[in-house]
């Protein structure tokens, strides 16, 4: 709100700031104000104890605005009084948030004590100016062999985990939390968009058991909440992350599950607001909606925000507009494969289609780059030979091709890894492997040191030294 508008608003009495509801359509609310028109993104309140929150999205004319309810709107009726608060939506920030589970308004949902010693920060803010941003290309190691070797993540960058339903996106996110949060020197902020309540409860319990909850903030906009709440919870989490970066001067690890649910909520809001749909039914503002969230995730001189985001891919179609728009914002794209999952190769990451801007000699080092390039070349050749093997058998291949297949199958199994977060289901203790040990293992397999060993010796192990010849 401009200074003159702000002054004029403060001069209004509560009666002048109060309008009335003139239309309700699902969670869409039209309100008429006689003395002023509320600004875009302003917070409106109505209902018993002013508990129902509406965000202004459109000014229809000089008196009427249209907004979306961020809380259940079942008791709203025409003629109800509605109050303009005169300010945009805000969220609490501060050290008191650490160790707590919150909703998009910053209210605690973990049955703990109410927050104290906090102040508020606007939920919708502009990204930092370009001259405030910093780029320090360095790798964020995770202890997961396949990621660290072929798709290293960027410290202070954005990385995406892409996959359809049931291929392991959430498992990978929880494993990253287990491996990284304990070693992370800053704050971890988990944002659940459209999460199932079961997943939220399990994550809270696991983090408490692992002893990493005290430096973690959990923010959820769950599946049963109105689309407006799910659409804004990502921005609420970003405002909290920006506080730790800009004012507490701490590095932030931001984990988002799931970006597609954010897009889906925006699609629902767009439909409710009466906008014409775009390609495949998405909102016409898909690109700008996503950019408004993604461009806030960046590093400045005061701290870095490192983001890892799970992205659901509808029907495993990576040309879906939501997936395509998300790709453009990321420095590392990790694509999960249903075929690899069905083959039992976990994590089910496709090593040939996943990529990272960090995999360059000047960043990861010449040795890492050369080994990764040779691993990818070997796996690519094996992929090309699979049709011939299926029709004619391995025996019909040349000696050189048979050696390639031998190396590739052992590499595939060596790059599988037991996870800590799935140990209770598999009965196999989780392993975290350094990039140094991963490179040694791949180097030894590529040099044909294990060509006579059975393939199962390399399946679901950590370091190469754990492989045993029966």
Coordinates of N, CA, C and O in Angstrom, one line a residue, residues 61-169:
X61 N -14.6 -3.5 -9.2 CA -14.9 -2.1 -9.6 C -14.5 -1.2 -8.5 O -13.7 -1.6 -7.6
X62 N -15.0 0.1 -8.4 CA -14.5 1.0 -7.4 C -15.0 0.7 -6.0 O -14.5 1.3 -5.0
X63 N -15.9 -0.2 -5.9 CA -16.4 -0.6 -4.5 C -16.2 -2.1 -4.2 O -16.3 -2.4 -3.0
X64 N -16.1 -2.9 -5.2 CA -16.2 -4.4 -5.0 C -14.9 -5.1 -5.3 O -14.2 -4.8 -6.2
X65 N -14.6 -6.0 -4.4 CA -13.4 -6.8 -4.5 C -13.8 -8.3 -4.5 O -14.9 -8.7 -4.0
X66 N -13.0 -9.1 -5.1 CA -13.2 -10.6 -5.1 C -11.9 -11.2 -4.5 O -10.8 -10.9 -4.8
X67 N -12.2 -12.1 -3.5 CA -11.1 -12.7 -2.8 C -11.3 -14.2 -2.6 O -12.4 -14.8 -3.0
X68 N -10.3 -14.9 -2.1 CA -10.4 -16.3 -1.9 C -10.2 -16.6 -0.4 O -9.4 -16.0 0.2
X69 N -11.1 -17.4 0.1 CA -11.1 -17.8 1.6 C -9.9 -18.7 1.8 O -9.8 -19.7 1.1
X70 N -9.1 -18.4 2.8 CA -8.0 -19.3 3.2 C -8.3 -20.2 4.3 O -7.5 -21.1 4.7
X71 N -9.5 -20.1 4.9 CA -10.0 -21.0 5.9 C -11.4 -21.5 5.4 O -12.0 -20.9 4.5
X72 N -11.9 -22.5 6.0 CA -13.2 -23.0 5.6 C -14.3 -21.9 5.6 O -14.4 -21.1 6.5
X73 N -15.1 -21.9 4.5 CA -16.0 -20.8 4.3 C -17.5 -21.3 4.3 O -18.3 -20.7 3.7
X74 N -17.7 -22.3 5.1 CA -19.1 -22.9 5.1 C -20.1 -22.0 5.7 O -21.3 -22.2 5.5
X75 N -19.7 -21.1 6.6 CA -20.7 -20.3 7.4 C -20.9 -18.9 6.8 O -21.5 -18.1 7.4
X76 N -20.2 -18.6 5.7 CA -20.3 -17.3 5.1 C -21.6 -17.2 4.4 O -22.0 -18.1 3.7
X77 N -22.3 -16.0 4.5 CA -23.6 -15.8 3.8 C -23.6 -14.3 3.3 O -22.9 -13.5 3.8
X78 N -24.4 -14.1 2.3 CA -24.6 -12.7 1.8 C -25.1 -11.8 2.9 O -25.9 -12.2 3.7
X79 N -24.6 -10.6 2.8 CA -25.0 -9.6 3.8 C -24.1 -9.6 5.1 O -24.2 -8.7 5.9
X80 N -23.2 -10.6 5.3 CA -22.4 -10.7 6.4 C -21.4 -9.5 6.4 O -20.9 -9.1 5.3
X81 N -21.1 -8.9 7.6 CA -20.1 -7.8 7.6 C -18.7 -8.4 7.4 O -18.4 -9.5 7.8
X82 N -17.8 -7.7 6.7 CA -16.5 -8.1 6.4 C -15.5 -6.9 6.6 O -15.8 -5.8 6.2
X83 N -14.4 -7.1 7.3 CA -13.5 -6.0 7.7 C -12.2 -6.1 7.0 O -11.6 -7.2 6.9
X84 N -11.8 -5.0 6.4 CA -10.5 -4.8 5.8 C -9.5 -4.5 6.8 O -9.5 -3.5 7.5
X85 N -8.5 -5.4 7.0 CA -7.4 -5.1 8.0 C -6.5 -4.0 7.6 O -5.7 -3.5 8.4
X86 N -6.4 -3.7 6.3 CA -5.5 -2.7 5.8 C -4.1 -3.1 5.6 O -3.3 -2.3 5.2
X87 N -3.8 -4.4 5.7 CA -2.5 -4.9 5.6 C -2.5 -6.3 4.9 O -3.5 -7.0 4.9
X88 N -1.4 -6.6 4.2 CA -1.4 -7.9 3.5 C -1.2 -9.0 4.5 O -0.9 -8.8 5.7
X89 N -1.4 -10.3 4.1 CA -1.2 -11.4 5.0 C 0.2 -11.5 5.5 O 1.2 -11.1 4.8
X90 N 0.4 -11.9 6.7 CA 1.7 -12.0 7.3 C 1.9 -13.3 8.1 O 0.9 -13.9 8.4
X91 N 3.1 -13.6 8.4 CA 3.4 -14.9 9.1 C 4.4 -14.5 10.3 O 5.2 -13.6 10.1
X92 N 4.3 -15.3 11.4 CA 5.3 -15.0 12.4 C 6.7 -15.5 12.1 O 6.8 -16.5 11.3
X93 N 7.7 -14.8 12.5 CA 9.1 -15.2 12.3 C 9.8 -15.1 13.6 O 9.4 -14.4 14.5
X94 N 11.0 -15.8 13.7 CA 11.8 -15.7 14.9 C 12.3 -17.1 15.3 O 11.9 -18.1 14.8
X95 N 13.2 -17.1 16.3 CA 13.8 -18.3 16.8 C 12.8 -19.2 17.4 O 13.0 -20.4 17.5
X96 N 11.7 -18.7 17.9 CA 10.7 -19.5 18.5 C 10.0 -20.5 17.6 O 9.4 -21.5 18.1
X97 N 10.2 -20.3 16.3 CA 9.6 -21.2 15.3 C 10.3 -22.6 15.3 O 9.8 -23.6 14.9
X98 N 11.6 -22.6 15.7 CA 12.4 -23.8 15.6 C 11.8 -24.9 16.5 O 11.5 -24.7 17.6
X99 N 11.7 -26.1 15.9 CA 11.2 -27.3 16.6 C 9.7 -27.4 16.6 O 9.1 -28.2 17.3
X100 N 9.0 -26.5 15.9 CA 7.6 -26.5 15.9 C 7.0 -26.9 14.5 O 7.6 -26.7 13.5
X101 N 5.7 -27.3 14.6 CA 4.9 -27.7 13.4 C 3.8 -26.6 13.3 O 3.1 -26.4 14.3
X102 N 3.7 -25.9 12.1 CA 2.9 -24.8 12.0 C 2.0 -25.0 10.7 O 2.3 -25.7 9.8
X103 N 0.9 -24.2 10.7 CA 0.1 -24.1 9.5 C 0.5 -22.9 8.7 O 1.4 -22.2 9.1
X104 N -0.2 -22.5 7.7 CA 0.2 -21.4 6.8 C 0.1 -20.0 7.5 O 0.8 -19.1 7.1
X105 N -0.7 -19.9 8.6 CA -0.8 -18.7 9.3 C 0.3 -18.6 10.4 O 0.3 -17.6 11.1
X106 N 1.1 -19.6 10.6 CA 2.1 -19.6 11.6 C 1.5 -20.1 13.0 O 2.1 -19.9 14.0
X107 N 0.3 -20.7 12.9 CA -0.3 -21.2 14.2 C 0.2 -22.6 14.4 O 0.3 -23.4 13.5
X108 N 0.5 -22.9 15.7 CA 1.1 -24.2 16.0 C 0.0 -25.3 15.9 O -1.2 -25.1 16.2
X109 N 0.4 -26.4 15.3 CA -0.5 -27.6 15.1 C 0.1 -28.8 15.7 O -0.2 -29.9 15.4
X110 N 1.1 -28.6 16.7 CA 1.7 -29.8 17.3 C 1.3 -30.0 18.7 O 2.0 -30.7 19.5
X111 N 0.2 -29.3 19.1 CA -0.3 -29.4 20.5 C 0.7 -28.9 21.5 O 0.6 -29.2 22.7
X112 N 1.7 -28.1 21.1 CA 2.6 -27.5 22.0 C 2.1 -26.1 22.5 O 1.0 -25.7 22.2
X113 N 3.0 -25.4 23.3 CA 2.6 -24.1 23.8 C 2.5 -23.1 22.7 O 3.2 -23.2 21.7
X114 N 1.7 -22.1 22.8 CA 1.6 -21.0 21.8 C 3.0 -20.3 21.6 O 3.8 -20.3 22.6
X115 N 3.2 -19.8 20.5 CA 4.5 -19.1 20.2 C 4.6 -17.8 21.0 O 3.6 -17.1 21.1
X116 N 5.7 -17.5 21.5 CA 6.0 -16.2 22.2 C 7.3 -15.6 21.6 O 8.1 -16.3 21.1
X117 N 7.4 -14.3 21.8 CA 8.6 -13.6 21.4 C 8.8 -13.6 19.9 O 9.9 -13.8 19.4
X118 N 7.7 -13.4 19.2 CA 7.8 -13.4 17.7 C 7.3 -12.1 17.2 O 6.6 -11.3 17.9
X119 N 7.7 -11.8 15.9 CA 7.1 -10.7 15.2 C 6.7 -11.2 13.9 O 6.9 -12.4 13.6
X120 N 6.1 -10.3 13.1 CA 5.5 -10.8 11.8 C 6.2 -10.2 10.6 O 6.8 -9.1 10.7
X121 N 6.1 -11.0 9.5 CA 6.7 -10.6 8.2 C 5.7 -10.8 7.1 O 5.0 -11.8 7.1
X122 N 5.6 -9.9 6.1 CA 4.6 -10.1 5.1 C 4.8 -11.4 4.3 O 5.9 -11.9 4.1
X123 N 3.7 -12.1 4.0 CA 3.8 -13.4 3.3 C 4.2 -13.2 1.9 O 5.0 -14.0 1.3
X124 N 3.8 -12.2 1.2 CA 4.1 -12.0 -0.2 C 5.1 -10.8 -0.3 O 4.8 -9.7 -0.1
X125 N 6.3 -11.2 -0.7 CA 7.4 -10.1 -0.9 C 8.0 -10.3 -2.2 O 8.0 -11.4 -2.8
X126 N 8.7 -9.3 -2.7 CA 9.4 -9.4 -4.0 C 10.7 -10.1 -3.7 O 11.3 -10.0 -2.7
X127 N 11.3 -10.8 -4.8 CA 12.6 -11.4 -4.6 C 13.7 -10.4 -4.5 O 13.5 -9.2 -4.8
X128 N 14.8 -10.8 -3.9 CA 15.9 -9.8 -3.7 C 16.4 -9.3 -5.1 O 16.3 -10.0 -6.1
X129 N 16.8 -8.1 -5.2 CA 17.3 -7.5 -6.4 C 18.5 -8.3 -6.9 O 19.3 -8.9 -6.1
X130 N 18.8 -8.3 -8.2 CA 19.9 -9.0 -8.7 C 21.3 -8.7 -8.1 O 22.1 -9.5 -7.9
X131 N 21.5 -7.4 -7.8 CA 22.7 -7.0 -7.3 C 22.9 -7.4 -5.8 O 24.0 -7.2 -5.2
X132 N 21.9 -7.9 -5.2 CA 22.0 -8.4 -3.8 C 22.3 -9.9 -3.8 O 22.7 -10.5 -2.7
X133 N 22.2 -10.6 -4.9 CA 22.3 -12.0 -5.0 C 23.8 -12.4 -5.1 O 24.6 -11.6 -5.7
X134 N 24.2 -13.6 -4.6 CA 25.5 -14.0 -4.7 C 25.5 -15.4 -5.3 O 24.6 -16.2 -5.2
X135 N 26.6 -15.8 -6.0 CA 26.7 -17.1 -6.6 C 28.1 -17.6 -6.2 O 29.1 -17.1 -6.5
X136 N 28.1 -18.7 -5.4 CA 29.3 -19.4 -5.0 C 29.1 -20.8 -5.4 O 28.6 -21.6 -4.5
X137 N 29.5 -21.2 -6.6 CA 29.3 -22.6 -7.0 C 30.0 -23.6 -6.2 O 31.2 -23.7 -6.3
X138 N 29.3 -24.3 -5.3 CA 29.9 -25.4 -4.5 C 28.9 -26.5 -4.4 O 27.7 -26.3 -4.4
X139 N 29.4 -27.7 -4.1 CA 28.5 -28.9 -4.1 C 27.9 -29.1 -2.7 O 28.6 -29.0 -1.7
X140 N 26.7 -29.5 -2.7 CA 26.0 -29.9 -1.4 C 25.9 -31.4 -1.4 O 25.0 -32.0 -2.0
X141 N 26.8 -32.1 -0.7 CA 26.9 -33.5 -0.7 C 25.8 -34.1 0.2 O 25.5 -33.6 1.3
X142 N 25.2 -35.2 -0.2 CA 24.0 -35.8 0.5 C 24.3 -37.2 1.1 O 23.5 -37.7 1.9
X143 N 25.4 -37.9 0.7 CA 25.7 -39.2 1.2 C 24.9 -40.3 0.4 O 25.0 -41.5 0.7
X144 N 24.2 -39.9 -0.7 CA 23.5 -40.8 -1.6 C 24.4 -40.9 -2.8 O 24.6 -39.9 -3.6
X145 N 24.9 -42.1 -3.1 CA 25.9 -42.3 -4.1 C 25.5 -41.8 -5.5 O 26.2 -41.1 -6.2
X146 N 24.3 -42.2 -6.0 CA 23.9 -41.9 -7.3 C 23.7 -40.3 -7.5 O 24.0 -39.8 -8.5
X147 N 23.2 -39.7 -6.5 CA 23.0 -38.2 -6.5 C 24.4 -37.5 -6.5 O 24.7 -36.7 -7.4
X148 N 25.2 -37.9 -5.6 CA 26.5 -37.2 -5.5 C 27.4 -37.4 -6.7 O 28.2 -36.5 -7.0
X149 N 27.3 -38.6 -7.3 CA 28.2 -38.9 -8.4 C 27.7 -38.2 -9.7 O 28.5 -37.6 -10.4
X150 N 26.4 -38.4 -10.1 CA 25.9 -38.0 -11.4 C 25.1 -36.7 -11.4 O 25.0 -36.0 -12.4
X151 N 24.5 -36.4 -10.3 CA 23.6 -35.2 -10.3 C 23.9 -34.4 -9.0 O 23.0 -34.2 -8.1
X152 N 25.2 -33.9 -8.8 CA 25.5 -33.2 -7.5 C 24.6 -32.0 -7.3 O 24.3 -31.3 -8.3
X153 N 24.1 -31.8 -6.1 CA 23.3 -30.6 -5.8 C 24.1 -29.4 -5.5 O 25.3 -29.5 -5.1
X154 N 23.6 -28.2 -5.8 CA 24.3 -27.0 -5.6 C 23.9 -26.4 -4.2 O 22.8 -26.3 -3.8
X155 N 25.0 -26.0 -3.5 CA 24.8 -25.3 -2.2 C 24.3 -23.9 -2.5 O 24.9 -23.2 -3.2
X156 N 23.1 -23.6 -2.0 CA 22.5 -22.3 -2.3 C 21.8 -22.3 -3.6 O 21.4 -21.2 -4.2
X157 N 21.5 -23.5 -4.2 CA 20.7 -23.6 -5.5 C 19.4 -24.3 -5.3 O 19.0 -24.6 -4.1
X158 N 18.7 -24.6 -6.4 CA 17.4 -25.3 -6.4 C 17.6 -26.6 -7.1 O 18.1 -26.6 -8.2
X159 N 17.1 -27.7 -6.5 CA 17.1 -29.0 -7.1 C 15.8 -29.6 -7.0 O 15.0 -29.4 -6.1
X160 N 15.4 -30.4 -8.1 CA 14.1 -31.0 -8.1 C 14.2 -32.5 -8.2 O 15.0 -33.1 -8.9
X161 N 13.2 -33.2 -7.5 CA 13.1 -34.6 -7.6 C 11.8 -34.9 -8.4 O 10.7 -34.7 -7.9
X162 N 11.9 -35.3 -9.6 CA 10.7 -35.5 -10.5 C 10.3 -37.0 -10.6 O 11.2 -37.8 -10.8
X163 N 9.1 -37.3 -10.5 CA 8.6 -38.6 -10.7 C 7.1 -38.8 -10.5 O 6.4 -37.9 -9.9
X164 N 6.6 -39.8 -11.1 CA 5.1 -40.1 -10.9 C 4.8 -40.6 -9.5 O 5.6 -40.6 -8.6
X165 N 3.6 -41.2 -9.4 CA 3.2 -41.6 -8.1 C 3.9 -42.9 -7.7 O 4.0 -43.8 -8.5
X166 N 4.4 -43.0 -6.5 CA 4.9 -44.2 -5.9 C 6.3 -44.6 -6.4 O 6.6 -45.8 -6.2
X167 N 7.1 -43.7 -6.9 CA 8.4 -44.1 -7.3 C 9.5 -43.6 -6.3 O 10.7 -43.9 -6.5
X168 N 9.1 -42.9 -5.2 CA 10.1 -42.7 -4.1 C 10.5 -41.2 -3.9 O 11.6 -41.0 -3.3
X169 N 9.7 -40.2 -4.3 CA 10.1 -38.8 -4.1 C 10.1 -38.5 -2.6 O 11.1 -38.0 -2.1

